[in-house]
Coordinates of C-alpha atoms in Angstrom, one line a residue:
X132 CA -32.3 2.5 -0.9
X133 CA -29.1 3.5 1.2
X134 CA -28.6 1.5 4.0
X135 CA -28.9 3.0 7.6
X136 CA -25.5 4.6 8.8
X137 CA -22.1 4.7 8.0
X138 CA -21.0 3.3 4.8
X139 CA -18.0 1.1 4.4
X140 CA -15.9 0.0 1.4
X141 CA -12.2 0.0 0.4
X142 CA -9.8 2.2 -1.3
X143 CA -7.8 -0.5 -3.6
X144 CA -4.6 1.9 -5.1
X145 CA -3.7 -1.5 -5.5
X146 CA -0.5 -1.7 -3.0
X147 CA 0.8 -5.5 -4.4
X148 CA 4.1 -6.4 -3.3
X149 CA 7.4 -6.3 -5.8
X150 CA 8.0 -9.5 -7.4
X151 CA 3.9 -10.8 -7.3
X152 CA 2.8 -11.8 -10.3
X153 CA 0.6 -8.8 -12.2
X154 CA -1.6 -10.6 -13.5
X155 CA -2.8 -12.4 -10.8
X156 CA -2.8 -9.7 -8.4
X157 CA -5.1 -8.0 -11.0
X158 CA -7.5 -11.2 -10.8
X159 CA -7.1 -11.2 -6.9
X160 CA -8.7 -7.7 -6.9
X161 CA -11.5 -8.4 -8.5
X162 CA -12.4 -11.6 -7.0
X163 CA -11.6 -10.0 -3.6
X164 CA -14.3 -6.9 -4.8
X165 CA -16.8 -9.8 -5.7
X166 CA -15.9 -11.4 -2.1
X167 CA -17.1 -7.6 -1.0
X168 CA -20.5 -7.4 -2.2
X169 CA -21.2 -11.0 -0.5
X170 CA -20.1 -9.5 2.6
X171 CA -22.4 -6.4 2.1
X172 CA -19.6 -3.8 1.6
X173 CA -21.2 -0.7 0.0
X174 CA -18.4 0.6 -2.0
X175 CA -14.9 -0.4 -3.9
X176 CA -12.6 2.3 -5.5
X177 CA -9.4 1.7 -7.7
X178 CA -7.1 3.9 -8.3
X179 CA -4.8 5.0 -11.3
X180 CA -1.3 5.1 -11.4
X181 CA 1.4 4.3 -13.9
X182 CA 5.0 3.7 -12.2
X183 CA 6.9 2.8 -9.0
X184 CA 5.8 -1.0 -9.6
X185 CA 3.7 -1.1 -6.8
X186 CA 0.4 0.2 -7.8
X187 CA -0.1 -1.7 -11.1
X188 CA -3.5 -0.8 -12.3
X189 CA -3.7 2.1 -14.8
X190 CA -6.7 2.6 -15.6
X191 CA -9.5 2.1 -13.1
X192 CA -12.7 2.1 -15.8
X193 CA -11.9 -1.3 -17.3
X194 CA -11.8 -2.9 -13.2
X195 CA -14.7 -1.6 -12.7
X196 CA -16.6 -2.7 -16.1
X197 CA -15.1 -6.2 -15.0
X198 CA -16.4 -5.5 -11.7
X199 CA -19.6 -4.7 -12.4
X200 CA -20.3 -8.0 -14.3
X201 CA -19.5 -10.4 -11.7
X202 CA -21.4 -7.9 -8.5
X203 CA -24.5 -7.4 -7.9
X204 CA -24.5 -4.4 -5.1
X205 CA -21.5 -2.5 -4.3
X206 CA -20.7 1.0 -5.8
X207 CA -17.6 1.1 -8.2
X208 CA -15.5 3.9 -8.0
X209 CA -12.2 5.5 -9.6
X210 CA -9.8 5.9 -6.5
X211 CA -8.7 8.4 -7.7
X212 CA -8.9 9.4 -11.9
X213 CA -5.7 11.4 -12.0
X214 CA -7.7 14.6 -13.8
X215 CA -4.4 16.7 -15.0
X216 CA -3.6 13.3 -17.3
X217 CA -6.9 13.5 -19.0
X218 CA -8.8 15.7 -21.0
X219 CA -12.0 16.0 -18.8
X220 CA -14.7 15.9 -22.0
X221 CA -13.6 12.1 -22.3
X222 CA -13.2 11.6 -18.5
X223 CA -17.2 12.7 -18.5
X224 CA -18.3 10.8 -21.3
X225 CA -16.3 7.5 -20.1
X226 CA -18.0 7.8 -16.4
X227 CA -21.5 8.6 -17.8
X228 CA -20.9 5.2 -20.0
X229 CA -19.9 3.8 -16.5
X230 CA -23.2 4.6 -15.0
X231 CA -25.3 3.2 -17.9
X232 CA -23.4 0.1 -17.7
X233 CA -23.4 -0.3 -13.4
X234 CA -27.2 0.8 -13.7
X235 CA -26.0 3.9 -11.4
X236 CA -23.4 2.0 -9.5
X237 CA -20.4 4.5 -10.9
X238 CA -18.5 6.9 -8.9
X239 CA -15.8 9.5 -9.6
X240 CA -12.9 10.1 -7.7
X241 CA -10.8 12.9 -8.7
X242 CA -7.1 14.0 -7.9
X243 CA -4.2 15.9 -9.1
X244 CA -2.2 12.8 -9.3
X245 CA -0.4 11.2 -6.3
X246 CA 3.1 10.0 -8.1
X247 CA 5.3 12.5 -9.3
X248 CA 7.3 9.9 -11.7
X249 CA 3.9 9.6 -13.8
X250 CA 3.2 13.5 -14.3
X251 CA 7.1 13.8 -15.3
X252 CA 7.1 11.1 -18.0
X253 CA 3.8 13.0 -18.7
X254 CA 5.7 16.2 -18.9
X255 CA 3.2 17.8 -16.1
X256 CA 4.8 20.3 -14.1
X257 CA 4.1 19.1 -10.5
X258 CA 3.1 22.6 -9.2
X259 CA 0.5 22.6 -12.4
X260 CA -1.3 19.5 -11.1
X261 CA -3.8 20.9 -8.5
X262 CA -5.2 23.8 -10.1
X263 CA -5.7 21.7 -13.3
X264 CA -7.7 19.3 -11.4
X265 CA -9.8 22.5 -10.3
X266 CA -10.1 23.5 -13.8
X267 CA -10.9 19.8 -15.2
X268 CA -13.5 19.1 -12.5
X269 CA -15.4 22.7 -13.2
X270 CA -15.4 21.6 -16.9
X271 CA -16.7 17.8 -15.5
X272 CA -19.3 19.4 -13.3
X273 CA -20.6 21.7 -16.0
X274 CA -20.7 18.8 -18.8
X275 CA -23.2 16.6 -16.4
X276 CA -25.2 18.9 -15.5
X277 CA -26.3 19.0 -19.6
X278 CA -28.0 22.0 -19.7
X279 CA -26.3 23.8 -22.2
X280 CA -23.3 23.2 -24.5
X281 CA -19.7 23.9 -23.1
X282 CA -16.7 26.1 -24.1
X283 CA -13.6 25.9 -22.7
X284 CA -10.1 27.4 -23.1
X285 CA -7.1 26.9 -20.7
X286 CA -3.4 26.7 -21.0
X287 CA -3.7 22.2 -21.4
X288 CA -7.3 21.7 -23.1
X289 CA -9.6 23.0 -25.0
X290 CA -13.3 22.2 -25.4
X291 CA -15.8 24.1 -28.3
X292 CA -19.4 23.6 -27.2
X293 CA -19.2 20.4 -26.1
X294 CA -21.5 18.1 -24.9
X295 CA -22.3 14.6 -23.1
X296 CA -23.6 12.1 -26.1
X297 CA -25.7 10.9 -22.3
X298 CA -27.4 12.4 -19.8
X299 CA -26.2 10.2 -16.9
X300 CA -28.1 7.2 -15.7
X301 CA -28.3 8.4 -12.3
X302 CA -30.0 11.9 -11.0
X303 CA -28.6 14.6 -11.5
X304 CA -25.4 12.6 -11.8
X305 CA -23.1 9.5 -10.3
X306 CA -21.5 10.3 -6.8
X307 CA -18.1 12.5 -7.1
X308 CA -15.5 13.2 -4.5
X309 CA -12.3 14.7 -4.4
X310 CA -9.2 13.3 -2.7
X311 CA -7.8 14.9 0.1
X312 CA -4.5 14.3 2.5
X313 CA -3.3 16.7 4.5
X314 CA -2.8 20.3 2.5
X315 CA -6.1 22.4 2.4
X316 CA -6.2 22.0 -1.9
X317 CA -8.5 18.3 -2.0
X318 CA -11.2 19.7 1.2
X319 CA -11.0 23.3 -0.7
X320 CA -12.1 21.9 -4.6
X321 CA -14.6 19.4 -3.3
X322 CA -16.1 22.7 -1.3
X323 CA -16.3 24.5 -4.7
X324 CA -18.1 22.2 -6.1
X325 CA -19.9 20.7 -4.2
X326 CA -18.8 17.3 -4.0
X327 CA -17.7 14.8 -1.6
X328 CA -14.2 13.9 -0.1
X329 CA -12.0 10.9 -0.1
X330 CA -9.7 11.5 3.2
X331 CA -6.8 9.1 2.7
X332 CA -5.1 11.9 5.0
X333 CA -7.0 10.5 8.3
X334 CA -3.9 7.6 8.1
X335 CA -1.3 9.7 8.4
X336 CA 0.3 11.2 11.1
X337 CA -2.0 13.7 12.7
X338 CA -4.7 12.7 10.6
X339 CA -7.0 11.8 12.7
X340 CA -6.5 15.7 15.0
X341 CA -6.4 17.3 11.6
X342 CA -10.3 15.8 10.7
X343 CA -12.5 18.9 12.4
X344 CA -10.1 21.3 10.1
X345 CA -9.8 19.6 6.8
X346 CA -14.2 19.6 7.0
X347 CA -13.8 23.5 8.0
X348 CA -12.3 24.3 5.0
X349 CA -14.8 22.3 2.9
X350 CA -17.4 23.6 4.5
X351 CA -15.7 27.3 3.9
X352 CA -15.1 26.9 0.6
X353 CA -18.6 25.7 -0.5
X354 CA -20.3 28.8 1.0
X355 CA -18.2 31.2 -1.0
X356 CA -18.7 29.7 -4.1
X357 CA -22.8 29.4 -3.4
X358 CA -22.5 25.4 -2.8
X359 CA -23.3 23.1 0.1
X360 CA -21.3 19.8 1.3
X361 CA -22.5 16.8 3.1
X362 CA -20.8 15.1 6.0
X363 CA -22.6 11.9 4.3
X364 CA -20.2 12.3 1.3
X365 CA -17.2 12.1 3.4
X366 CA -15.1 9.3 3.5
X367 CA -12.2 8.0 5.2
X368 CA -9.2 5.9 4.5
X369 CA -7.1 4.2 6.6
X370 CA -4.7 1.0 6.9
X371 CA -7.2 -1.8 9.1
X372 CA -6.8 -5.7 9.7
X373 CA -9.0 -7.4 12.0
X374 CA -8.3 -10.9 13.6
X375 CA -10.0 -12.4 17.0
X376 CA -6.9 -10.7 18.8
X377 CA -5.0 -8.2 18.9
X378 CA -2.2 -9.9 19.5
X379 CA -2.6 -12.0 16.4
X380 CA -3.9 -8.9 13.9
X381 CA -0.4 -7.5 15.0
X382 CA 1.8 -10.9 14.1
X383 CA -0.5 -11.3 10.4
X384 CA 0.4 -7.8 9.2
X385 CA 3.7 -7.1 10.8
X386 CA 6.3 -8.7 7.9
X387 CA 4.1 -7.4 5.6
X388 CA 4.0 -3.9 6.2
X389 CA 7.6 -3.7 6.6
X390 CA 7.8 -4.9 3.6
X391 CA 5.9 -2.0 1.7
X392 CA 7.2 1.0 4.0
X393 CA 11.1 -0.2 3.1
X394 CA 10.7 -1.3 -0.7
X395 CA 8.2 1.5 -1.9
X396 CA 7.7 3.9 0.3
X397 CA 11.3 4.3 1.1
X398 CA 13.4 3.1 -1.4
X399 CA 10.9 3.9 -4.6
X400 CA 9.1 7.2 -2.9
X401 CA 12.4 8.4 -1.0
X402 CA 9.5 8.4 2.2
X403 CA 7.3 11.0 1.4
X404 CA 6.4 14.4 3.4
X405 CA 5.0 13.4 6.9
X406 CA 5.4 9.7 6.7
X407 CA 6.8 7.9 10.1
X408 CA 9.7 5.7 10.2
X409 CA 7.6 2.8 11.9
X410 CA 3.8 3.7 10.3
X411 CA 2.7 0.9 12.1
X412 CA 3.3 0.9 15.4
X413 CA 2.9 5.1 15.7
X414 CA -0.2 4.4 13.7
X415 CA -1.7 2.2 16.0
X416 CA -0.5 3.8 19.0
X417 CA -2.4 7.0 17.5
X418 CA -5.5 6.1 15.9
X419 CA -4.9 6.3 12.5
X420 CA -4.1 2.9 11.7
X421 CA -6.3 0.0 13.3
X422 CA -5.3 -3.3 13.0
X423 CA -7.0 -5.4 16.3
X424 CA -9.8 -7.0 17.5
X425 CA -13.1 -6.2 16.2
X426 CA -13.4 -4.6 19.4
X427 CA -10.8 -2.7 19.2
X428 CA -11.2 -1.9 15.4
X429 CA -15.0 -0.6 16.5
X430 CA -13.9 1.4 19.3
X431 CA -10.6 3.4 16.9
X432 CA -14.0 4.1 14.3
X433 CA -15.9 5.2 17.5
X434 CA -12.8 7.5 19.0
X435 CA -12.7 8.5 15.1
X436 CA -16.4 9.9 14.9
X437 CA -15.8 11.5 18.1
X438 CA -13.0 13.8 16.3
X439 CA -14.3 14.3 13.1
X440 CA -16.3 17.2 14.9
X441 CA -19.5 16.1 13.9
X442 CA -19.1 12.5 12.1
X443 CA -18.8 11.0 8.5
X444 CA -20.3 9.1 5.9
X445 CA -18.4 6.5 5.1
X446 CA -15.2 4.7 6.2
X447 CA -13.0 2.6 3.7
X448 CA -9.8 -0.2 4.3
X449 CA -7.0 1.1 2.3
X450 CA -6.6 -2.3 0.7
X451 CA -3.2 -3.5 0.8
X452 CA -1.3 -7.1 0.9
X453 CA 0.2 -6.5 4.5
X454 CA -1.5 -10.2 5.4
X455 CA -1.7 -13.6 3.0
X456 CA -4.5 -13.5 1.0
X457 CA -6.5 -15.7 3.6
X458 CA -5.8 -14.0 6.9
X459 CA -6.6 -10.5 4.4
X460 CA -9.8 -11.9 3.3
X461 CA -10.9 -12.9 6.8
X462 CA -10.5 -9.8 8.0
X463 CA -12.8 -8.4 5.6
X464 CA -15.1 -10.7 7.0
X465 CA -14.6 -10.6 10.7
X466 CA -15.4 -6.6 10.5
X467 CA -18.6 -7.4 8.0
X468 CA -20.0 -9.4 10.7
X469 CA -19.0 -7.8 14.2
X470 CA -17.9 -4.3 13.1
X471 CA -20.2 -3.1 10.4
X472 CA -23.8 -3.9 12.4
X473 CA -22.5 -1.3 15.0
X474 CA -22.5 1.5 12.9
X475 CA -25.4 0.5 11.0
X476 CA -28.4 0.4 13.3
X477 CA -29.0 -3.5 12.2
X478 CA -28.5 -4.5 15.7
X479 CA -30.8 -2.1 17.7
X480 CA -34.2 -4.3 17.0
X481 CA -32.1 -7.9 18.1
X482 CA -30.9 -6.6 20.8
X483 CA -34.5 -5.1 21.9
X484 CA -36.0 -8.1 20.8
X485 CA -33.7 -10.2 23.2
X486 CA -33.9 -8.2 26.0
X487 CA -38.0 -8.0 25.7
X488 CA -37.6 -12.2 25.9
X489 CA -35.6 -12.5 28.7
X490 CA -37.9 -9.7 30.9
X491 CA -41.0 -11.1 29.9
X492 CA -40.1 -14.4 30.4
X493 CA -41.8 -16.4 33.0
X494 CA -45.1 -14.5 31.9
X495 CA -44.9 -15.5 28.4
X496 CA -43.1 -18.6 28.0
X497 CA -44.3 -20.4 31.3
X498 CA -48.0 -20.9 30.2
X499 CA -45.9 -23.1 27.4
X500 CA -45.1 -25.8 30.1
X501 CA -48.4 -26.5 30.9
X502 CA -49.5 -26.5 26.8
X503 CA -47.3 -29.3 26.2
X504 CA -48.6 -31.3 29.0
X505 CA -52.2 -30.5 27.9
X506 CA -50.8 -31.9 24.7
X507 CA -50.2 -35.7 26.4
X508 CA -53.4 -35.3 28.4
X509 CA -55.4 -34.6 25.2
X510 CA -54.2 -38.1 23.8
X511 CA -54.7 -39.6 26.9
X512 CA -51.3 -40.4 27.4
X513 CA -49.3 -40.1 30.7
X514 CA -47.1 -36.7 31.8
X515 CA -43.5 -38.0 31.0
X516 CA -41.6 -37.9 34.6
X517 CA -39.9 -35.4 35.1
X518 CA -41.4 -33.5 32.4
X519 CA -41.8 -30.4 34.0
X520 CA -38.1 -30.2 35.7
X521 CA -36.8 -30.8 32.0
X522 CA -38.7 -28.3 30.9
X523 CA -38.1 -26.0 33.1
X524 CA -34.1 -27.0 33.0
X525 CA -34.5 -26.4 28.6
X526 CA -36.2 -22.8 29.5
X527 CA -33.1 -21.8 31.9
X528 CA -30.4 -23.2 29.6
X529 CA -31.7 -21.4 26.8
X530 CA -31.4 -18.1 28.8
X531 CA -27.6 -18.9 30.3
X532 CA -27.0 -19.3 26.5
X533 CA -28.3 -16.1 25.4

């Protein structure tokens, strides 16, 4: 059963710093995915990439079998499966295996492919790469919904009445989504089909002003192609730490962040399209990154809901190591427990049920005083001295403390 509210999770590309060791950054991930589903996070996906030395892990499918063995509760999902590098019968049949194995707890995420190092050792033109993402995920969609067998002929694969060796676990299939930054292609396929969106464009500059358009065009693009889309099956990704101050979420992640804008985004990527010089401090300054305070983390989510035009489904950390792994980890938790319960509804009946004490209560808990000194009087013992000044001090303290 879906839990009330927004969903929350994390979008692990991996970003690990040049010069960590692979193999334990690997490790980290997943304990740190098994450190989310004790913390009640709904959702983890992992993305695929194959150069730049930053985002080591290639395939997401084999994290999320390990996954999946040592969680019990939060979705798994591929953040993104590059679709141009695959031939979509396999992609299907390895994410309907998925599902089996998670007992439904699989999810797609599709994209064109976000480094253009891999698609060129792949020989992939780069201006190939979105419309064969359209044409794999048509081929996808069409394969789940196992209804009759499927032929396919396009300029990069080939398919001759193919079909799933599965139906999929889950009904009618496992959670897909496409992902989407700032250009109208990712909000324009997941329309078409009918899926949801991944909006790792809501952290960049503008993202957050861009939000009531990028959904527009979804929600265009699903009418003229007979489909529907669901603000519940949008998500978005930003950069977020959380520490008791602002001050101090600032001083964890500062050295850190530099860190990854200079040595990958700058001297591996060349700065890509739109990125700011200082990310973090325009970021903050704007909305799109939130690093603060739970407080102040709540009230960027709340100022975000505001602009999506009509709200959103889910919202996801893009993981990164801008913090040590124990200042990283405790923000995870410091958001689980006074960030997450806002958006969730888990807080309305606690708070009612508080409030309903405190009104009602010198005609409900008084008659208490004079129980406890019927319960001396019934053994025939003297009132202590005092007794009803002390108890009357325990009821007032326990209010200042509420």
């Amino acid at each position: 059963m879906a839990k009330r509210g927004l969903q929350f999770g994390i979008f692990l590309a991996p970003f690990h710093r040049l010069g960590d060791n692979p193999t334990l950054a690997m490790a980290r991930d997943i304990e740190m995915i098994e450190w989310l589903d004790r913390l009640g996070y709904d959702e983890a996906w992992i993305g695929e990439h194959h150069s730049a030395g930053w985002e080591i892990i290639a395939s997401p499918e084999l994290v999320i079998a390990a996954a999946a063995e040592r969680t019990k509760h939060i979705r798994l999902g591929s953040g993104v499966t590059s679709l141009p590098y695959h031939h979509p019968f396999l992609v299907a049949q390895r994410f309907v295996q998925l599902d089996h194995m998670t007992r439904g707890r699989a999810m797609l995420g599709c994209g064109p492919g976000a480094l253009v190092s891999d698609a060129y050792m792949l020989g992939i033109d780069p201006a190939t790469q979105r419309r064969r993402m359209d044409e794999a995920l048509e081929a996808i969609m069409a394969l789940l919904a196992c209804d009759r067998p499927v032929t396919r002929k396009t300029d990069w694969f080939e398919m001759n009445e193919a079909r799933l060796h599965l139906r999929p676990y889950s009904d009618p299939h496992f959670p897909i989504a496409v992902a989407s930054t700032l250009t109208p292609s990712g909000p324009t396929v997941a329309g078409k089909h009918g899926v949801g969106i991944l909006s790792l464009g809501a952290g960049m500059p503008g993202g957050p002003a861009a939000l009531p358009g990028q959904w527009r065009i979804a929600e265009e693009a699903a009418a003229k192609h007979g489909k529907t889309v669901s603000r519940a099956d949008w998500r978005l990704v930003m950069n977020v730490h959380v520490a008791e101050t602002d001050e101090k979420a600032m001083e964890e992640v500062r050295v850190g962040e530099r860190m990854e804008t200079v040595t990958y985004f700058e001297d591996a990527l060349g700065r890509p399209p739109g990125r700011s010089e200082d990310p973090l401090t325009d970021g903050v300054k704007s909305g799109s990154t939130l690093v603060g305070s739970p407080e102040t983390v709540a009230r960027g989510i709340e100022n975000l809901i505001e602009k999506s035009g009509g709200g959103f489904g889910g919202f996801l950390f893009r993981a990164n190591d801008w913090a040590d792994r124990e200042q990283t980890w405790r923000s995870y938790e410091l958001f689980a427990r006074w960030v997450m319960p806002r958006f969730q509804q888990s807080l309305d009946t606690v708070r009612s049920s508080h409030a309903w004490a405190v009104e009602n209560r010198k005609t409900i808990f008084s008659p208490n005083v004079e129980a406890l000194r019927k319960a001396f009087t019934d053994e025939g013992r003297a009132v202590p001295e005092g007794f009803d000044a002390r108890a009357s001090g325990a009821r007032d303290s326990s209010r200042a403390a509420d």
